[in-house]
XYZ file of C-alpha atoms in Angstrom:
558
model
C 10.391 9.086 30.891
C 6.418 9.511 30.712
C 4.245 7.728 33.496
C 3.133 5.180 30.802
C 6.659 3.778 30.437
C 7.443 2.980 33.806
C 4.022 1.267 34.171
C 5.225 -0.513 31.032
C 8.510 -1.049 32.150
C 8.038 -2.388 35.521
C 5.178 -4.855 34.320
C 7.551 -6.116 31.432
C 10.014 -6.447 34.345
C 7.946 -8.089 36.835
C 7.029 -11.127 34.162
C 10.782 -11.434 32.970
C 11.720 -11.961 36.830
C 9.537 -15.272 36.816
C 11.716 -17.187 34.529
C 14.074 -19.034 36.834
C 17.238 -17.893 36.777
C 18.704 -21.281 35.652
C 16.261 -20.619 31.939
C 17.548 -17.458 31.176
C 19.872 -16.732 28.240
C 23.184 -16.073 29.000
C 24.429 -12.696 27.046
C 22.167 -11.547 24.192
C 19.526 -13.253 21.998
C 21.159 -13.568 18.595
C 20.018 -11.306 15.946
C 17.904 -12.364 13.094
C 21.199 -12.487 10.739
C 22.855 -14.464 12.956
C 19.948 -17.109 13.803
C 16.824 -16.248 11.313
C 14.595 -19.275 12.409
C 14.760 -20.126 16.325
C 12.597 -23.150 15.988
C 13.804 -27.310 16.210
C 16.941 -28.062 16.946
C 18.002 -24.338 17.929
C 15.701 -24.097 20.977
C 15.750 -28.216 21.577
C 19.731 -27.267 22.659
C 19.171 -25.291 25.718
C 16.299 -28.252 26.893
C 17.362 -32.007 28.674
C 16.385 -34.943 25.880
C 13.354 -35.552 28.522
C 12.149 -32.333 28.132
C 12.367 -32.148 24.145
C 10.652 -35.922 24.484
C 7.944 -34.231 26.291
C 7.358 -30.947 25.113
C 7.586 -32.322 20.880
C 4.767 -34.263 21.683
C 1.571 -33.560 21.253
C -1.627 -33.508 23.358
C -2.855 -36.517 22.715
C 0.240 -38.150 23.350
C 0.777 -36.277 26.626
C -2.684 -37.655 28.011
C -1.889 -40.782 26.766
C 0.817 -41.008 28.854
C -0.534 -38.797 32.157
C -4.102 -40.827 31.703
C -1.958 -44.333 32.517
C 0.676 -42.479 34.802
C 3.632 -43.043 32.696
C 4.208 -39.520 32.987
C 3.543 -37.441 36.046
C 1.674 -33.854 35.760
C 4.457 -31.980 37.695
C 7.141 -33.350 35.169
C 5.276 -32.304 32.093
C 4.243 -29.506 33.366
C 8.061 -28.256 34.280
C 9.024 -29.321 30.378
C 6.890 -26.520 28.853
C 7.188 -23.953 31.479
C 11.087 -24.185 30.804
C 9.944 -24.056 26.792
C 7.693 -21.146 27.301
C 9.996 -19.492 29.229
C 12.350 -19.766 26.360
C 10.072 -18.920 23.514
C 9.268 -15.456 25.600
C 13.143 -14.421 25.384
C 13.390 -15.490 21.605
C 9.863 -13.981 20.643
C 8.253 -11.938 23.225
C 5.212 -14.057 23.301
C 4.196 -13.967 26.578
C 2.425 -10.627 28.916
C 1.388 -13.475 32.060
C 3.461 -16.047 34.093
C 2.361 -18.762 36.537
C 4.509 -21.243 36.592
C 4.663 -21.575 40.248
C 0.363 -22.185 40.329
C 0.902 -23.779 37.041
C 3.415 -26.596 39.650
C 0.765 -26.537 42.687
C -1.754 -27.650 40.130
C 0.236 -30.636 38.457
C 0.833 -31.560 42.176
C -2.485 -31.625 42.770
C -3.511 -33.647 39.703
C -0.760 -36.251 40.652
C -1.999 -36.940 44.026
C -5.757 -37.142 42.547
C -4.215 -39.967 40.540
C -2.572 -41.526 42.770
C -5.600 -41.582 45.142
C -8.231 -42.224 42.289
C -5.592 -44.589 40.530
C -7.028 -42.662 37.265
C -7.149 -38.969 35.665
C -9.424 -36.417 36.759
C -10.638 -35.639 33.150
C -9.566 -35.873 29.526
C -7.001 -33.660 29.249
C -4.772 -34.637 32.757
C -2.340 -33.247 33.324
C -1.987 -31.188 29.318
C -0.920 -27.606 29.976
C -2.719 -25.310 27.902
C -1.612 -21.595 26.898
C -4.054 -19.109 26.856
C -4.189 -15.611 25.172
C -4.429 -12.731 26.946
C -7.925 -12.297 26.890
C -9.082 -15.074 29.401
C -9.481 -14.250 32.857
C -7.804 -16.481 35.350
C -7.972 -16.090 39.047
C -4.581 -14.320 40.644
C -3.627 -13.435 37.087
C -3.694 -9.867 35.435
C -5.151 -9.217 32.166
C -3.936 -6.013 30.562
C -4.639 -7.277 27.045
C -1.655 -5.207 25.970
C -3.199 -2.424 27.453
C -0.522 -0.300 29.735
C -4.071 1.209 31.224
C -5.265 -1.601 32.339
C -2.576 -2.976 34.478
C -3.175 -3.191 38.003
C -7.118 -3.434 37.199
C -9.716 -5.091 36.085
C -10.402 -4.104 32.328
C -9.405 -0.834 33.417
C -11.288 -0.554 36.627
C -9.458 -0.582 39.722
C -10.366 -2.980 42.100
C -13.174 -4.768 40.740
C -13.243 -8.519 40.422
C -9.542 -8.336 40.004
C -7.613 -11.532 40.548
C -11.280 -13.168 41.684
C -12.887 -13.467 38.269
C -12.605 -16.408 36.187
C -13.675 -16.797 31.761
C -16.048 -19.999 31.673
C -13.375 -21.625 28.943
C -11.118 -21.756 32.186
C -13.339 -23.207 34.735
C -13.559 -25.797 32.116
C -10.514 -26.628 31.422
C -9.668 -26.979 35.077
C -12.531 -29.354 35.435
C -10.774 -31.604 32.484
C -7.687 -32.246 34.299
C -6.066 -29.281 31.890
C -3.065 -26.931 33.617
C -2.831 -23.026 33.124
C 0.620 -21.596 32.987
C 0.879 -18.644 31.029
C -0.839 -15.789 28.928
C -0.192 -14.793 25.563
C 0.643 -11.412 24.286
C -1.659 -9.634 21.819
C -1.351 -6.610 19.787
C -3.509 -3.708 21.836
C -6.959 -3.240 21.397
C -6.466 -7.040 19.539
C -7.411 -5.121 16.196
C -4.360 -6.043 14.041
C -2.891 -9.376 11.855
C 0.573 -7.990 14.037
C 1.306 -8.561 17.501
C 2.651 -5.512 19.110
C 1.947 -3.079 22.358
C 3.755 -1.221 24.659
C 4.431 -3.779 27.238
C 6.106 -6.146 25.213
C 7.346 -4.745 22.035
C 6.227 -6.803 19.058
C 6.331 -10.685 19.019
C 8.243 -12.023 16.348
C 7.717 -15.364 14.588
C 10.123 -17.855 15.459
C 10.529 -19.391 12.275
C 11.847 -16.506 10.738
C 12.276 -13.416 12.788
C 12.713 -11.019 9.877
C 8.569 -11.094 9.969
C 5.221 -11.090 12.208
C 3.876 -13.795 14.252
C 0.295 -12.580 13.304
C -2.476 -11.396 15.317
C -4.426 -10.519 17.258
C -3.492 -14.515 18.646
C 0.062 -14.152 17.718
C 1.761 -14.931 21.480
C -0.416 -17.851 20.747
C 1.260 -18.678 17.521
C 4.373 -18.037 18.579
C 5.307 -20.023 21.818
C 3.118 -22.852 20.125
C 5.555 -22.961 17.003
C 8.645 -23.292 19.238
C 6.567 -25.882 21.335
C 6.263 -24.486 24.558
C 2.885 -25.390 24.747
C 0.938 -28.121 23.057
C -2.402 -26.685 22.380
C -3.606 -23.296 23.278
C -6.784 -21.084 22.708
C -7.025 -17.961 20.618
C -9.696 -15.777 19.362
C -10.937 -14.504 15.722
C -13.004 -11.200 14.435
C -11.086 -10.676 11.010
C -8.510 -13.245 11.142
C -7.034 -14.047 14.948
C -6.818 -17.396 14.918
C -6.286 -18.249 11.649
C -3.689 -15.706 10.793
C -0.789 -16.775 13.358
C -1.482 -20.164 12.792
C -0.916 -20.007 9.334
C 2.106 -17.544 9.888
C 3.442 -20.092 12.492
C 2.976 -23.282 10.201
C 0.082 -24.551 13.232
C -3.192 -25.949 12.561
C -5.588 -23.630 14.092
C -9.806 -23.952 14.232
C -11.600 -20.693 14.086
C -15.380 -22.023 14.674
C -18.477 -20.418 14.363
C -20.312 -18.498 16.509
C -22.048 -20.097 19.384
C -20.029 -23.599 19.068
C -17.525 -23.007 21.933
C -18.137 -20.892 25.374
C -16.395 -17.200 25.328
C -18.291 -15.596 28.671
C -16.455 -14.270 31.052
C -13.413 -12.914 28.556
C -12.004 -9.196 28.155
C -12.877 -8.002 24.810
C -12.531 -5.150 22.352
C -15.817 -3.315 21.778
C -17.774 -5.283 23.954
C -21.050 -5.038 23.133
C -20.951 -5.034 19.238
C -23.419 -8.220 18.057
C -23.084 -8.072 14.507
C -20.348 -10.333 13.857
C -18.978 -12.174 17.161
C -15.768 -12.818 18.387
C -15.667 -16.613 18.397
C -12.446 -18.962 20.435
C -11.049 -21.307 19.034
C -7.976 -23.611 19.283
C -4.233 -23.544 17.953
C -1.969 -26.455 17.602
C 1.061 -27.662 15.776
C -1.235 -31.073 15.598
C -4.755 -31.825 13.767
C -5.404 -34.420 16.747
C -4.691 -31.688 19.138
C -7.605 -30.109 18.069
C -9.949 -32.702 17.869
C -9.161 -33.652 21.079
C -9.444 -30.802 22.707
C -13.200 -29.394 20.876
C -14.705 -32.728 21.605
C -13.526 -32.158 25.449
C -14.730 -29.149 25.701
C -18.008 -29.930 24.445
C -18.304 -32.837 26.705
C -18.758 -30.406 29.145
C -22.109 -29.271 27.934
C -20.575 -25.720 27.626
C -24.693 -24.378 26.622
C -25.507 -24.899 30.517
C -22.939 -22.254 31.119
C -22.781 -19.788 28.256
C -26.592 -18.509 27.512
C -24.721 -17.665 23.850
C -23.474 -21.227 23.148
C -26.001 -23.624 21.055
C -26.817 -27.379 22.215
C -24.685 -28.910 20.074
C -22.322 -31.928 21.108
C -19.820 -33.350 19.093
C -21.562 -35.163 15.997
C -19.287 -37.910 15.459
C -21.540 -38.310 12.684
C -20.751 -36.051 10.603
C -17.291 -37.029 10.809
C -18.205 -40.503 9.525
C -20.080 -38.671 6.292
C -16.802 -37.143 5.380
C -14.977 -40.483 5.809
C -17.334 -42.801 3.750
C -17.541 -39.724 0.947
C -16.160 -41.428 -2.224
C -15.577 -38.086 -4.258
C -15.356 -34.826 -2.163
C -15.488 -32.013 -4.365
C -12.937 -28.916 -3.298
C -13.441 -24.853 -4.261
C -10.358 -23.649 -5.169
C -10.443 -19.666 -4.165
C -7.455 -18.182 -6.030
C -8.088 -14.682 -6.006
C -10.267 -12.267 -4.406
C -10.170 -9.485 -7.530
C -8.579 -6.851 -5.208
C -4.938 -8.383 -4.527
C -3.389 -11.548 -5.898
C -1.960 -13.836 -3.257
C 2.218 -14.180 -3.169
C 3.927 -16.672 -5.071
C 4.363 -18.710 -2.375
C 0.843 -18.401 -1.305
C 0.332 -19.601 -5.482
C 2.212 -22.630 -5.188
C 0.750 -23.716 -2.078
C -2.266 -23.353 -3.603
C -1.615 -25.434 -6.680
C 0.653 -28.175 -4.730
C -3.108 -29.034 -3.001
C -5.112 -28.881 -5.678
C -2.715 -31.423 -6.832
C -2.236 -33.520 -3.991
C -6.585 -33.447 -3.683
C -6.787 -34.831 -7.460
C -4.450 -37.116 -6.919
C -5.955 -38.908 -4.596
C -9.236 -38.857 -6.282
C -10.978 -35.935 -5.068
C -12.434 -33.167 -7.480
C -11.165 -29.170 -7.290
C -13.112 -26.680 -9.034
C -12.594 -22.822 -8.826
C -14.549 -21.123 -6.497
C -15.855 -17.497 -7.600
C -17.932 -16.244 -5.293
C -19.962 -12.762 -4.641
C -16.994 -10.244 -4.048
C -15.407 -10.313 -0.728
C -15.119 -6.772 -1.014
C -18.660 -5.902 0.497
C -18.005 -8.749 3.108
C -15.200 -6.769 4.760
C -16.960 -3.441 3.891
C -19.595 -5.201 6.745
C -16.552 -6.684 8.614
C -14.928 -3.323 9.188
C -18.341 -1.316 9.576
C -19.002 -2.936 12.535
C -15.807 -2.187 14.218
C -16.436 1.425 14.116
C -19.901 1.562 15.415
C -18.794 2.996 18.470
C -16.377 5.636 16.514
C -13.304 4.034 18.247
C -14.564 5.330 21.582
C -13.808 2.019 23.368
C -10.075 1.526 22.220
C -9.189 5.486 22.722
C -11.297 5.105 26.034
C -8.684 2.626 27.070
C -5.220 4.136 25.649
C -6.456 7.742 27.471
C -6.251 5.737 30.498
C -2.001 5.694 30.653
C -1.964 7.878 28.090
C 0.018 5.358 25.749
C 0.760 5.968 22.363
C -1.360 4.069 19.732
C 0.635 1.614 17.330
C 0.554 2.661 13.562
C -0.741 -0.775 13.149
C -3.747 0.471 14.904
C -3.814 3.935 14.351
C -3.811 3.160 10.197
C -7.274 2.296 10.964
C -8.462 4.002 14.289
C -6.924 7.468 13.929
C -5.522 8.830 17.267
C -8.908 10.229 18.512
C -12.579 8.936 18.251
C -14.794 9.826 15.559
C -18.158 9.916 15.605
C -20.512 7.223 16.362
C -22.765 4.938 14.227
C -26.359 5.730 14.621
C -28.978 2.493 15.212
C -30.405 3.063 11.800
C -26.668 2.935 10.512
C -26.129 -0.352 12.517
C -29.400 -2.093 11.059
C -28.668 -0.820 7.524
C -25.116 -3.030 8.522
C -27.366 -5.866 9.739
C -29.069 -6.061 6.627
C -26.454 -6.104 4.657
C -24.645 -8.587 6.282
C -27.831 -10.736 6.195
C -28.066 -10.103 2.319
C -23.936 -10.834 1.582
C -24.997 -14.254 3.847
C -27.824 -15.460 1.770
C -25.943 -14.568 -1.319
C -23.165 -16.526 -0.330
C -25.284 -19.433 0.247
C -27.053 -19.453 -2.944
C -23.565 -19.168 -4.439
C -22.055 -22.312 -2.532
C -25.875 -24.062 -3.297
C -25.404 -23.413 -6.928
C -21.931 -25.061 -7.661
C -23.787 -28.687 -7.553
C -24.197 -27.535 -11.527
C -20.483 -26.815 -11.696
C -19.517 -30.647 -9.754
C -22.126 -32.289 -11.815
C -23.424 -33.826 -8.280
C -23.857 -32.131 -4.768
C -22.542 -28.784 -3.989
C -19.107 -28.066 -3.089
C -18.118 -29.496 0.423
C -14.841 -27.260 1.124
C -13.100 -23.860 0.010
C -9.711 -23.907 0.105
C -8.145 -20.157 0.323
C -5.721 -18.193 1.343
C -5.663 -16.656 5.002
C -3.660 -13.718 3.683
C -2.037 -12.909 0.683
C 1.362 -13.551 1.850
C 3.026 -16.237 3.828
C 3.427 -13.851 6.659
C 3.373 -10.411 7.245
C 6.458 -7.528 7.521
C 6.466 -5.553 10.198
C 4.203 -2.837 9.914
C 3.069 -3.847 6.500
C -0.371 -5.672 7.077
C -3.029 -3.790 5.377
C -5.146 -5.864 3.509
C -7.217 -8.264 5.733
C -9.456 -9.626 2.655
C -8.616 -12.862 2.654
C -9.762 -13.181 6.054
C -12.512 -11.297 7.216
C -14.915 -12.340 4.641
C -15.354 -15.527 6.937
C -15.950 -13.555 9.960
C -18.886 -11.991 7.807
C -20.244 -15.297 7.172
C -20.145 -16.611 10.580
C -18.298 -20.131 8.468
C -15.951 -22.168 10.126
C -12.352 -22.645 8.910
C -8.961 -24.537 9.441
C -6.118 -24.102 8.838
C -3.293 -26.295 7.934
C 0.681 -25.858 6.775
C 1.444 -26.418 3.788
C 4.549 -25.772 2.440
C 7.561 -22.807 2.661
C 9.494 -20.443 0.995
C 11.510 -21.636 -1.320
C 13.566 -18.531 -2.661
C 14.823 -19.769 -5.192
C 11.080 -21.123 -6.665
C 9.108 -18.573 -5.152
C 10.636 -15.585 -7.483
C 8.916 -12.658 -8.285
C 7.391 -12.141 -11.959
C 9.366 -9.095 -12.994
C 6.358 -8.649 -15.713
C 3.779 -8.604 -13.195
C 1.261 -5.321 -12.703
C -0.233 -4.476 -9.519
C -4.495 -4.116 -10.041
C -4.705 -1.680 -7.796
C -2.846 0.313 -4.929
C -3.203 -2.756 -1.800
C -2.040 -5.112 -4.941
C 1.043 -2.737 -5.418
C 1.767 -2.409 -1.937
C 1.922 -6.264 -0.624
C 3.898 -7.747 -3.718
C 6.284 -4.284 -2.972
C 6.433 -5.843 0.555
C 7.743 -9.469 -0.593
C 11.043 -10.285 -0.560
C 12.121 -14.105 -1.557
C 15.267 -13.475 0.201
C 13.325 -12.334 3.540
C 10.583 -14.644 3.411
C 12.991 -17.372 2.463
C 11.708 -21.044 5.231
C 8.347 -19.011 6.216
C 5.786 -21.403 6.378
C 3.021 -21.257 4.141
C -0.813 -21.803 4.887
C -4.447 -22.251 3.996
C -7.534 -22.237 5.347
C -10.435 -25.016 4.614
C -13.738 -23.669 4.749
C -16.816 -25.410 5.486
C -20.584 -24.592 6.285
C -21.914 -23.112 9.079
C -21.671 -24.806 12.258
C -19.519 -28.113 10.545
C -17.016 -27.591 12.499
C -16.792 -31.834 13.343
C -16.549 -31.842 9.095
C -13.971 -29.142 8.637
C -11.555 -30.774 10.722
C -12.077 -33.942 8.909
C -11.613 -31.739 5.724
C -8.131 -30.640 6.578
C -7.264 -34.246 7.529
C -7.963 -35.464 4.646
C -6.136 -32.501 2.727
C -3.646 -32.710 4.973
C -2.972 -36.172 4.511
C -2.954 -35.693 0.525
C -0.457 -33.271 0.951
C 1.754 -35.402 3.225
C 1.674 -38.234 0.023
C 2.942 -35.156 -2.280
C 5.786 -34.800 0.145
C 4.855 -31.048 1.294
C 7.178 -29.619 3.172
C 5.724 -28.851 7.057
């Protein structure tokens, strides 16, 4: 056995030995023919009724109740560690444990209440799950990375276990708990979640496919509830893939609107289109609650890259007293056609939007094409020195998930007149964009369009080690838009059939309808993404409350 796999071994070991004894499935996990979807009532039997009381709701509930002391920190806390622990042996969703800080810290919290006879903050006593990109002090952060265990991003001895991500030192200061990490794909560059520590991390709803990625430990242990709210990230897709693969609500924001210093990154350094963080949650509220927290914070006196901008209740308000909202229906991107499932979902809200007197129109914007032309440009301007920097430190081999698009070597390097010919373009693609969304007013017969509704990807969820066309994602990352999505329906396999007349447009057409199945996608949930402006983030979730909400009326199935 190489060097690499013992590393790997013995950290996948060490993090298994953390789950108490008492948590641990007796015998093996069931296989996927024997139990397909792992969620509701199949995890809810291994927890006490307390514990599926606590751990089903969601995080406004649970600071409801901690905020009056109905329920103590320690007690909630213990609910979702046992969940977590659960959701790693079902899904492999976790590369960190702390339950045993994650306990000190609800103590703590407890006796500030009962000394203060209130909460420390507005989220007391809420664990939050964090993926593996956030530094927390006494935690490691390999970031799937077998090279970078035992250091610090690779470097031994420096900062480790010391060095804290902003988002963190904010949370703590709200009252929030930290108990676990996520697991990520390595080098966080693929819609599947797999590396060499963990394996790949299934989704729990139906393990014959992905959980998504690069957030999809995130998606994951938030699907089978073993944590209420968590925070992901998004270049091409993180956030918003595993939350629609996981049927969760997840906000991917734009740049500047929420605080990412201080957190391990992939090509660190490139400024053309950000990384942003963003929150995942199998609740709208959830979400709400916990961007308006963090902003109460005044994350901008922190993070020199965040922008002064509060919560704007405001604009929440304009969405609510909008008589007629008018809706951009984006169908198809004229490279691959979405899934019939993905179709139906589709048409169910357009239908549920009319019927409740909104307007849909179809959106046909500039191609998307050149958008992830500039998306994947600028995640080779370094040649794929920083990724192959970090496998050549175990010497670890490279997933074919990444490999499809990194090779096993680096290439050359972008020159700066190659990066500002990327700029510009990206610049151009924005202002087209704009004119495009500014110029629908003729199309609504009033003002412009105020949401797109689209598909994340153009199935439900992805096969293993058959993501390869990131389209109906990355675009967004291009535009530096905001976007959230919401679940709307599942796989029915008996409705969602395949067209037997149907011709592929092109070869990435021809290879995702080869790739679904009815019968192996059968109960995956089924998502979209609403799309607003630039920095609206406060209106996009109002958006997808008010879609949501249609949908729930139509009877959609969550």
């Amino acid at each position: 056995m190489d060097d690499w796999q013992n590393i790997a071994r013995a950290k996948r070991d060490a993090v298994n030995s953390l789950i108490p004894e008492q948590w641990r499935f007796k015998g093996s996990i069931p296989s996927v023919e024997e139990q397909r979807d792992v969620t509701g009532s199949y995890i809810q039997q291994f927890l006490s009724p307390n514990e599926v009381e606590i751990t089903e709701s969601d995080a406004v509930k649970i600071t409801q109740h901690t905020a009056i002391g109905h329920w103590k920190a320690l007690d909630v806390t213990r609910a979702f560690c046992h969940r977590a622990a659960l959701a790693h042996q079902l899904t492999n969703c976790l590369h960190e444990i702390f339950f045993e800080d994650a306990y000190a810290q609800a103590r703590a919290l407890d006796e500030y209440y009962a000394t203060n006879k209130g909460p420390k903050g507005p989220l007391h006593g809420l664990p939050v799950s964090l993926k593996d990109q956030f530094h927390v002090k006494g935690v490691e952060t390999s970031m799937g990375y077998v090279g970078w265990i035992g250091t610090f991003q690779g470097k031994k001895e420096t900062n480790k276990g010391v060095f804290e991500s902003e988002m963190v030192t904010e949370l703590r200061a709200m009252g929030a708990i930290l108990y676990c990490k996520t697991s990520v794909p390595h080098t966080l560059m693929s819609g599947e979640t797999v590396n060499n520590i963990i394996g790949y991390c299934w989704c729990p709803k139906n393990r014959h496919l992905s959980s998504g990625g690069s957030s999809g430990g995130e998606g994951a242990l938030i699907s089978l509830r073993g944590s209420p709210v968590g925070f992901g990230t998004d270049i091409g897709g993180s956030i918003r893939i595993p939350a629609a693969f996981n049927g969760l609500y997840g906000l991917k924001p734009s740049g500047g609107r929420l605080p990412y210093s201080g957190m391990a990154n992939s090509m660190d350094g490139q400024n053309t289109i950000l990384s942003v963080v963003g929150p995942m949650s199998h609740s709208l509220d959830s979400l709400v609650l916990i961007v308006k927290s963090v902003l109460s914070q005044q994350p901008w006196l922190q993070d020199p890259l965040v922008l002064e901008l509060p919560w704007r209740q405001s604009h929440v308000e304009e969405i609510q007293q909008a008589d007629v909202l008018n809706f951009g229906i984006f169908s198809h991107d004229k490279t691959v056609t979405p899934t019939p499932p993905v179709q139906r979902a589709l048409k169910m809200t357009a239908l549920a939007i009319q019927a409740i007197g909104h307007k849909t129109v179809s959106w046909d914007p500039p191609s998307h094409g050149k958008a992830q032309e500039i998306c994947f440009s600028t995640w080779h301007y370094d040649g794929g020195a920083d990724i192959h920097g970090a496998f050549g430190l175990s010497g670890e081999p490279i997933s074919p998930q990444i490999s499809g698009a990194y090779g096993t070597g680096p290439g050359d390097e972008m020159t700066g007149s190659a990066i500002a010919k990327v700029n510009v373009a990206k610049r151009e693609f924005q202002k087209s964009y704009l004119d495009y969304w500014n110029s629908t007013k003729s199309i609504t017969g009033g003002s412009p369009v105020d949401a797109i509704i689209a598909p994340v990807a153009p199935f439900p969820a992805a096969r293993q080690g058959r993501y390869r066309y990131y389209g109906y994602s990355t675009f967004l990352n291009t535009l530096d838009y905001p976007a959230c999505v919401i679940p709307v329906t599942q796989v029915n396999a008996e409705v969602d059939v395949v067209d037997p007349r149907y011709e592929p447009i092109g070869e990435e057409d021809k290879a995702v309808w080869e790739s679904y199945d009815p019968q192996i996608y059968d109960g995956a949930y089924v998502g979209l993404q609403i799309i607003g402006r630039r920095l609206q983030e406060e209106k996009v979730l109002q958006l997808a409350r008010i879609v949501s909400e249609a949908l729930a009326k139509q009877g959609s199935i969550r």
